[in-house]
Short mmCIF file of C-alpha atoms in Angstrom, two decimals:
data_model
loop_
_atom_site.label_atom_id
_atom_site.label_comp_id
_atom_site.label_asym_id
_atom_site.label_seq_id
_atom_site.Cartn_x
_atom_site.Cartn_y
_atom_site.Cartn_z
CA MET A 13 -3.14 -23.17 -28.12
CA ASP A 14 -2.57 -22.84 -24.56
CA THR A 15 -5.85 -21.27 -23.44
CA LEU A 16 -5.01 -20.05 -19.92
CA ARG A 17 -1.72 -18.47 -21.39
CA SER A 18 -3.78 -16.96 -24.04
CA LEU A 19 -6.66 -15.72 -21.79
CA ALA A 20 -3.70 -14.23 -19.26
CA ALA A 21 -2.39 -12.35 -22.19
CA PHE A 22 -5.60 -10.91 -23.22
CA VAL A 23 -6.86 -9.79 -19.59
CA HIS A 24 -3.34 -8.29 -18.80
CA SER A 25 -3.49 -6.38 -22.19
CA VAL A 26 -6.78 -4.80 -21.58
CA GLU A 27 -6.21 -4.41 -17.83
CA LEU A 28 -2.81 -2.60 -18.36
CA GLY A 29 -3.80 -0.95 -21.65
CA SER A 30 -1.03 -2.47 -23.94
CA LEU A 31 0.60 -5.52 -24.95
CA SER A 32 4.08 -4.26 -23.76
CA GLY A 33 2.28 -3.78 -20.23
CA ALA A 34 0.95 -7.33 -20.40
CA ALA A 35 4.45 -8.53 -21.22
CA ARG A 36 6.13 -7.00 -18.43
CA ALA A 37 3.49 -8.61 -16.01
CA LEU A 38 3.72 -11.85 -17.50
CA GLY A 39 7.57 -11.91 -17.94
CA THR A 40 7.64 -12.47 -21.55
CA THR A 41 7.74 -10.48 -24.79
CA GLN A 42 5.48 -8.34 -26.62
CA PRO A 43 5.67 -10.66 -29.99
CA THR A 44 4.65 -13.53 -27.78
CA VAL A 45 1.73 -11.72 -26.17
CA SER A 46 0.66 -10.53 -29.53
CA LYS A 47 0.84 -14.02 -30.78
CA LEU A 48 -1.03 -15.50 -27.60
CA VAL A 49 -3.95 -12.88 -28.22
CA ALA A 50 -4.09 -13.61 -32.11
CA ALA A 51 -4.41 -17.30 -31.23
CA LEU A 52 -7.27 -16.49 -28.88
CA GLU A 53 -9.08 -14.60 -31.38
CA ARG A 54 -8.84 -17.14 -33.74
CA SER A 55 -10.08 -19.61 -31.25
CA VAL A 56 -13.14 -17.87 -30.19
CA GLY A 57 -13.83 -16.50 -34.03
CA VAL A 58 -14.41 -13.17 -33.46
CA ARG A 59 -11.92 -10.00 -33.11
CA LEU A 60 -11.74 -8.94 -29.37
CA LEU A 61 -9.25 -6.06 -29.50
CA ARG A 62 -8.83 -3.09 -31.75
CA ARG A 63 -4.93 -2.27 -32.21
CA SER A 64 -3.91 1.37 -33.23
CA ALA A 65 -1.35 3.88 -32.78
CA THR A 66 -2.76 5.29 -29.67
CA GLY A 67 -3.17 1.91 -27.80
CA LEU A 68 -5.90 -0.86 -27.33
CA SER A 69 -9.79 -0.85 -27.31
CA LEU A 70 -12.11 -3.69 -26.66
CA THR A 71 -14.57 -4.57 -29.69
CA GLU A 72 -18.31 -5.03 -28.30
CA GLU A 73 -17.67 -8.73 -28.36
CA GLY A 74 -14.18 -8.29 -26.28
CA LEU A 75 -15.95 -6.34 -23.69
CA ARG A 76 -18.39 -9.06 -22.85
CA PHE A 77 -15.52 -11.84 -23.13
CA HIS A 78 -13.18 -9.79 -21.16
CA GLU A 79 -15.46 -9.91 -18.07
CA ARG A 80 -15.96 -13.72 -18.25
CA ALA A 81 -12.31 -14.55 -19.22
CA LYS A 82 -11.10 -12.31 -15.96
CA ARG A 83 -13.57 -14.14 -13.80
CA MET A 84 -12.27 -17.39 -15.39
CA LEU A 85 -8.66 -16.61 -14.53
CA GLU A 86 -9.60 -15.66 -10.87
CA ASP A 87 -11.53 -18.71 -10.15
CA TYR A 88 -8.61 -20.89 -11.49
CA GLY A 89 -6.13 -18.84 -9.58
CA ASP A 90 -8.21 -19.33 -6.47
CA ALA A 91 -8.67 -23.30 -7.26
CA VAL A 92 -5.00 -23.75 -7.66
CA ALA A 93 -4.22 -21.84 -4.37
CA ASP A 94 -6.50 -23.84 -2.54
CA ALA A 95 -5.03 -27.01 -3.87
CA ARG A 96 -1.41 -26.17 -3.19
CA ALA A 97 -2.08 -24.74 0.21
CA GLN A 98 -3.31 -28.18 1.29
CA VAL A 99 -0.09 -29.89 0.17
CA GLN A 100 2.68 -27.24 -0.19
CA GLN A 101 5.52 -26.23 2.48
CA PRO A 102 5.69 -22.29 2.33
CA ARG A 103 8.25 -21.69 -0.23
CA GLY A 104 8.82 -19.28 -3.27
CA LEU A 105 9.06 -15.57 -3.83
CA LEU A 106 6.88 -13.29 -1.95
CA ARG A 107 6.79 -9.57 -3.08
CA VAL A 108 5.54 -7.19 -0.69
CA SER A 109 5.20 -3.37 -1.25
CA ALA A 110 5.06 -0.78 1.55
CA PRO A 111 5.65 2.95 2.05
CA VAL A 112 9.05 3.85 3.05
CA ALA A 113 8.84 5.01 6.55
CA LEU A 114 6.81 2.02 7.48
CA GLY A 115 9.33 -0.37 5.92
CA GLU A 116 12.17 1.36 7.63
CA LEU A 117 10.90 1.83 10.93
CA ARG A 118 8.61 -1.24 11.53
CA LEU A 119 8.09 -3.92 8.68
CA ASN A 120 12.23 -4.43 7.98
CA ALA A 121 12.41 -6.13 11.50
CA MET A 122 9.51 -8.21 10.75
CA ALA A 123 10.58 -9.26 7.65
CA LEU A 124 13.78 -10.86 9.22
CA GLU A 125 11.64 -12.38 11.65
CA PHE A 126 9.57 -14.22 9.09
CA LEU A 127 12.31 -15.17 7.08
CA ALA A 128 13.56 -16.95 10.05
CA LEU A 129 10.39 -18.96 10.83
CA TYR A 130 10.23 -19.83 6.74
CA PRO A 131 13.55 -20.61 5.56
CA ASP A 132 12.30 -21.76 2.20
CA ILE A 133 10.50 -18.45 1.45
CA GLU A 134 12.16 -15.63 -0.36
CA LEU A 135 10.95 -12.09 0.44
CA GLU A 136 11.25 -8.90 -1.67
CA LEU A 137 10.22 -5.98 0.48
CA LEU A 138 9.69 -3.09 -1.99
CA LEU A 139 9.62 0.58 -0.01
CA GLU A 140 8.10 3.08 -2.29
CA ASP A 141 6.14 6.06 -1.25
CA ARG A 142 4.78 6.48 -5.06
CA PHE A 143 1.79 4.39 -6.22
CA VAL A 144 2.74 0.81 -7.30
CA ASP A 145 0.70 -0.96 -9.62
CA PRO A 146 0.56 -4.61 -8.10
CA LEU A 147 -0.62 -6.00 -11.36
CA GLU A 148 2.12 -4.66 -13.53
CA GLU A 149 5.00 -5.18 -10.87
CA ARG A 150 3.71 -8.49 -9.75
CA ILE A 151 3.18 -7.54 -6.13
CA ASP A 152 1.71 -10.03 -4.11
CA VAL A 153 1.04 -8.12 -0.82
CA SER A 154 0.82 -4.41 -0.77
CA LEU A 155 0.34 -2.24 2.36
CA ARG A 156 -1.34 1.21 1.94
CA LEU A 157 -1.50 4.23 4.19
CA GLY A 158 -4.75 6.28 3.13
CA GLY A 159 -5.59 7.47 -0.40
CA ARG A 160 -7.61 5.67 -2.77
CA LEU A 161 -7.35 1.87 -3.43
CA PRO A 162 -7.03 0.27 -7.05
CA PRO A 163 -10.31 -1.38 -7.79
CA ASP A 164 -9.11 -4.71 -9.13
CA LEU A 165 -7.36 -5.58 -5.40
CA VAL A 166 -8.90 -7.47 -2.68
CA ALA A 167 -8.32 -5.19 0.32
CA ARG A 168 -9.17 -5.04 3.94
CA PRO A 169 -8.79 -2.05 6.35
CA ILE A 170 -6.49 -2.97 9.17
CA ALA A 171 -6.53 0.17 11.38
CA THR A 172 -6.77 3.72 11.40
CA TRP A 173 -4.47 5.78 13.88
CA PRO A 174 -4.46 9.56 14.93
CA ARG A 175 -1.84 12.19 13.99
CA VAL A 176 -0.57 14.28 16.68
CA LEU A 177 1.36 17.34 16.69
CA VAL A 178 5.07 16.90 18.09
CA ALA A 179 8.11 18.78 18.59
CA ALA A 180 11.75 18.46 20.25
CA PRO A 181 12.06 19.90 23.80
CA ALA A 182 14.89 22.02 22.70
CA TYR A 183 12.72 23.81 19.92
CA LEU A 184 10.00 24.44 22.56
CA ALA A 185 12.33 25.77 24.93
CA ALA A 186 13.91 28.26 22.12
CA ARG A 187 10.47 29.33 20.56
CA GLY A 188 7.88 28.78 23.32
CA ARG A 189 5.09 26.30 23.48
CA PRO A 190 1.52 26.91 21.58
CA ARG A 191 -1.39 27.35 23.71
CA GLN A 192 -4.06 27.41 21.01
CA PRO A 193 -4.11 26.46 17.15
CA GLN A 194 -3.73 29.83 16.08
CA ASP A 195 -0.33 30.25 17.84
CA LEU A 196 1.13 27.69 15.19
CA ALA A 197 1.12 30.60 12.40
CA ARG A 198 4.28 31.94 14.46
CA HIS A 199 6.08 28.73 14.57
CA GLU A 200 8.17 26.91 12.05
CA CYS A 201 5.72 23.83 10.75
CA LEU A 202 7.41 21.11 9.01
CA ARG A 203 5.33 19.37 6.31
CA TYR A 204 5.09 16.42 3.92
CA ALA A 205 5.80 18.10 0.31
CA GLY A 206 2.38 19.08 -1.23
CA GLY A 207 0.60 19.89 1.91
CA ASP A 208 0.45 23.69 1.27
CA GLY A 209 -2.78 24.34 2.59
CA ALA A 210 -4.04 25.13 6.12
CA LEU A 211 -3.38 22.65 8.84
CA LEU A 212 -6.78 20.63 9.84
CA LEU A 213 -7.22 19.66 13.39
CA GLN A 214 -9.84 18.19 15.45
CA GLY A 215 -10.22 19.74 19.00
CA PRO A 216 -12.70 19.74 21.87
CA GLN A 217 -14.70 22.65 20.06
CA GLY A 218 -14.66 20.63 16.68
CA PRO A 219 -12.62 20.70 13.65
CA VAL A 220 -10.46 23.81 13.13
CA SER A 221 -8.44 25.05 9.97
CA VAL A 222 -5.13 26.84 10.85
CA PRO A 223 -2.89 28.67 8.29
CA VAL A 224 0.71 27.69 9.06
CA ARG A 225 4.01 28.75 7.72
CA SER A 226 5.79 25.80 6.00
CA ARG A 227 9.29 26.90 4.94
CA TYR A 228 10.53 23.15 4.65
CA ARG A 229 8.54 20.59 2.99
CA VAL A 230 10.21 17.10 2.42
CA THR A 231 8.79 14.04 0.44
CA SER A 232 10.62 11.50 2.81
CA ALA A 233 8.64 10.73 5.87
CA VAL A 234 11.78 9.70 7.71
CA ALA A 235 13.51 12.72 6.94
CA LEU A 236 10.80 14.54 8.28
CA LEU A 237 10.73 13.07 11.41
CA ASP A 238 14.45 13.40 11.61
CA SER A 239 13.95 16.89 11.15
CA VAL A 240 11.50 17.28 14.08
CA ARG A 241 13.79 15.21 16.41
CA GLY A 242 16.72 17.49 15.25
CA GLY A 243 14.68 20.58 16.61
CA ALA A 244 13.75 22.36 13.36
CA GLY A 245 10.03 22.90 14.00
CA ILE A 246 6.62 21.35 15.00
CA SER A 247 5.02 18.51 12.53
CA LEU A 248 1.93 16.82 12.76
CA GLN A 249 3.02 12.91 12.73
CA PRO A 250 1.19 9.61 12.85
CA LEU A 251 1.02 8.41 16.31
CA TRP A 252 2.77 4.80 15.49
CA THR A 253 5.78 6.93 14.59
CA VAL A 254 6.33 8.87 17.42
CA HIS A 255 4.96 7.10 20.43
CA GLY A 256 8.10 5.52 21.41
CA LEU A 257 10.18 8.89 21.12
CA LEU A 258 7.27 10.63 23.20
CA ALA A 259 7.76 7.96 25.92
CA GLU A 260 11.44 8.35 25.95
CA GLY A 261 11.35 12.19 26.03
CA GLN A 262 12.80 12.65 22.58
CA LEU A 263 9.59 14.40 21.27
CA VAL A 264 6.83 16.37 23.12
CA ARG A 265 3.10 16.57 22.44
CA VAL A 266 2.13 20.01 21.06
CA LEU A 267 -1.54 21.04 21.78
CA PRO A 268 -2.47 17.71 23.34
CA ARG A 269 -5.93 18.00 22.67
CA HIS A 270 -6.01 18.58 19.13
CA THR A 271 -5.26 15.80 16.55
CA GLY A 272 -4.97 15.54 12.77
CA PRO A 273 -7.48 13.52 10.57
CA ARG A 274 -7.36 9.91 10.96
CA ARG A 275 -5.66 7.89 8.39
CA PRO A 276 -6.77 4.13 7.33
CA ARG A 277 -3.97 1.64 6.94
CA THR A 278 -5.26 -1.03 4.47
CA CYS A 279 -3.74 -4.36 3.38
CA CYS A 280 -4.15 -5.39 -0.40
CA MET A 281 -3.74 -8.66 -1.92
CA ARG A 282 -3.42 -9.45 -5.55
CA ARG A 283 -5.48 -12.64 -6.95
CA GLY A 284 -3.54 -15.15 -8.46
CA ALA A 285 -0.27 -14.49 -6.50
CA THR A 286 3.10 -16.34 -7.34
CA SER A 287 3.54 -18.27 -4.17
CA PRO A 288 -0.15 -18.18 -2.27
CA CYS A 289 1.14 -20.46 0.59
CA ALA A 290 3.64 -17.73 1.40
CA CYS A 291 1.28 -15.14 1.10
CA ALA A 292 -0.99 -17.24 3.55
CA CYS A 293 1.87 -17.52 6.11
CA TRP A 294 2.45 -13.52 5.71
CA TRP A 295 -0.69 -13.03 6.47
CA THR A 296 -0.96 -15.38 9.60
CA SER A 297 2.27 -13.80 11.01
CA TRP A 298 1.22 -10.40 10.75
CA PRO A 299 -1.22 -10.38 13.51
CA ASN A 300 1.37 -11.46 16.08
CA ALA A 301 3.64 -8.76 15.02
CA TRP A 302 0.91 -6.11 14.60
CA PRO A 303 0.77 -4.64 18.10
CA ALA A 304 4.74 -3.96 17.95
CA CYS A 305 4.20 -2.50 14.51
CA GLN A 306 1.24 -0.24 14.75
CA GLY A 307 1.79 1.41 18.07
CA PRO A 308 -1.29 3.00 19.76
CA ALA A 309 -4.12 2.65 17.13
CA ARG A 310 -7.88 1.75 16.28
CA ARG A 311 -7.82 -2.03 15.29
CA ALA A 312 -9.93 -2.80 12.08
CA GLY A 313 -10.70 -6.68 12.67
CA MET A 314 -7.74 -8.33 10.56
CA MET A 315 -6.21 -11.12 12.19
CA ALA A 316 -7.22 -14.44 10.63
CA GLY A 317 -9.97 -13.49 8.61
CA CYS A 318 -7.46 -11.88 6.16
CA LEU A 319 -7.11 -15.48 5.01
CA LEU A 320 -10.77 -15.37 3.66
CA PHE A 321 -9.26 -12.97 0.78
#
């Protein structure tokens, strides 16, 4: 029996809730995963999984075994990564996941520079605004903007940044400039789809909740930014997306003494990455590109410490 493969099949089946999910994550077939788990159960001498039409569940013995098996695989992956990092040249496939706007506006240029530095690395930059399961989709490194983080990833905060109200000069010339937050109710406020509640702002007098009219809502941050630049209305934008446009005069701050809630930016790494040496190169390259990537923001102590993941 291939013990490591059997342990991996078992742990992935538990983590993903199905044999088919484990098969996709491991790049094999469901019958193969089923055989590996069955061989593991025969070797251990106890039943670890209950199989039913509704899915998989752990037996009492399987529950205890799963925690130790997971730690064994993580320790093995760390040991292999450490050994390879001492002798390997950076090579192999690196899969990086990021939100669409950040990828299109910033990370794409960084990725091309990274590939020029490491010609033996293949990079797949997957740009998705939906939640991407790093384990099931074999993502080595993922960049997340706000939101809850998966519990099984090693995560490190990178920075937070303010969100500011902006509009095109042409829009303000036609509709007038708001002087206080309540004035926003008389303006076109462009928002990300799903944000139908009041607009939350932080000002000199503390937090304020402002009811606004949002006739246009869109699921693309890039489209939202283009709409603001085109003069369609006022929008609350992350400062890193608009600081260059503000400097060029293409956009103007609205209510500059008020900002939206800060959102964290977090880097997550999956244990047992396919190409650990390539991951290490990505991490060490990232700080050099960070000032250009983030714009004004509050740093959160990434730098070389990220290699201690």
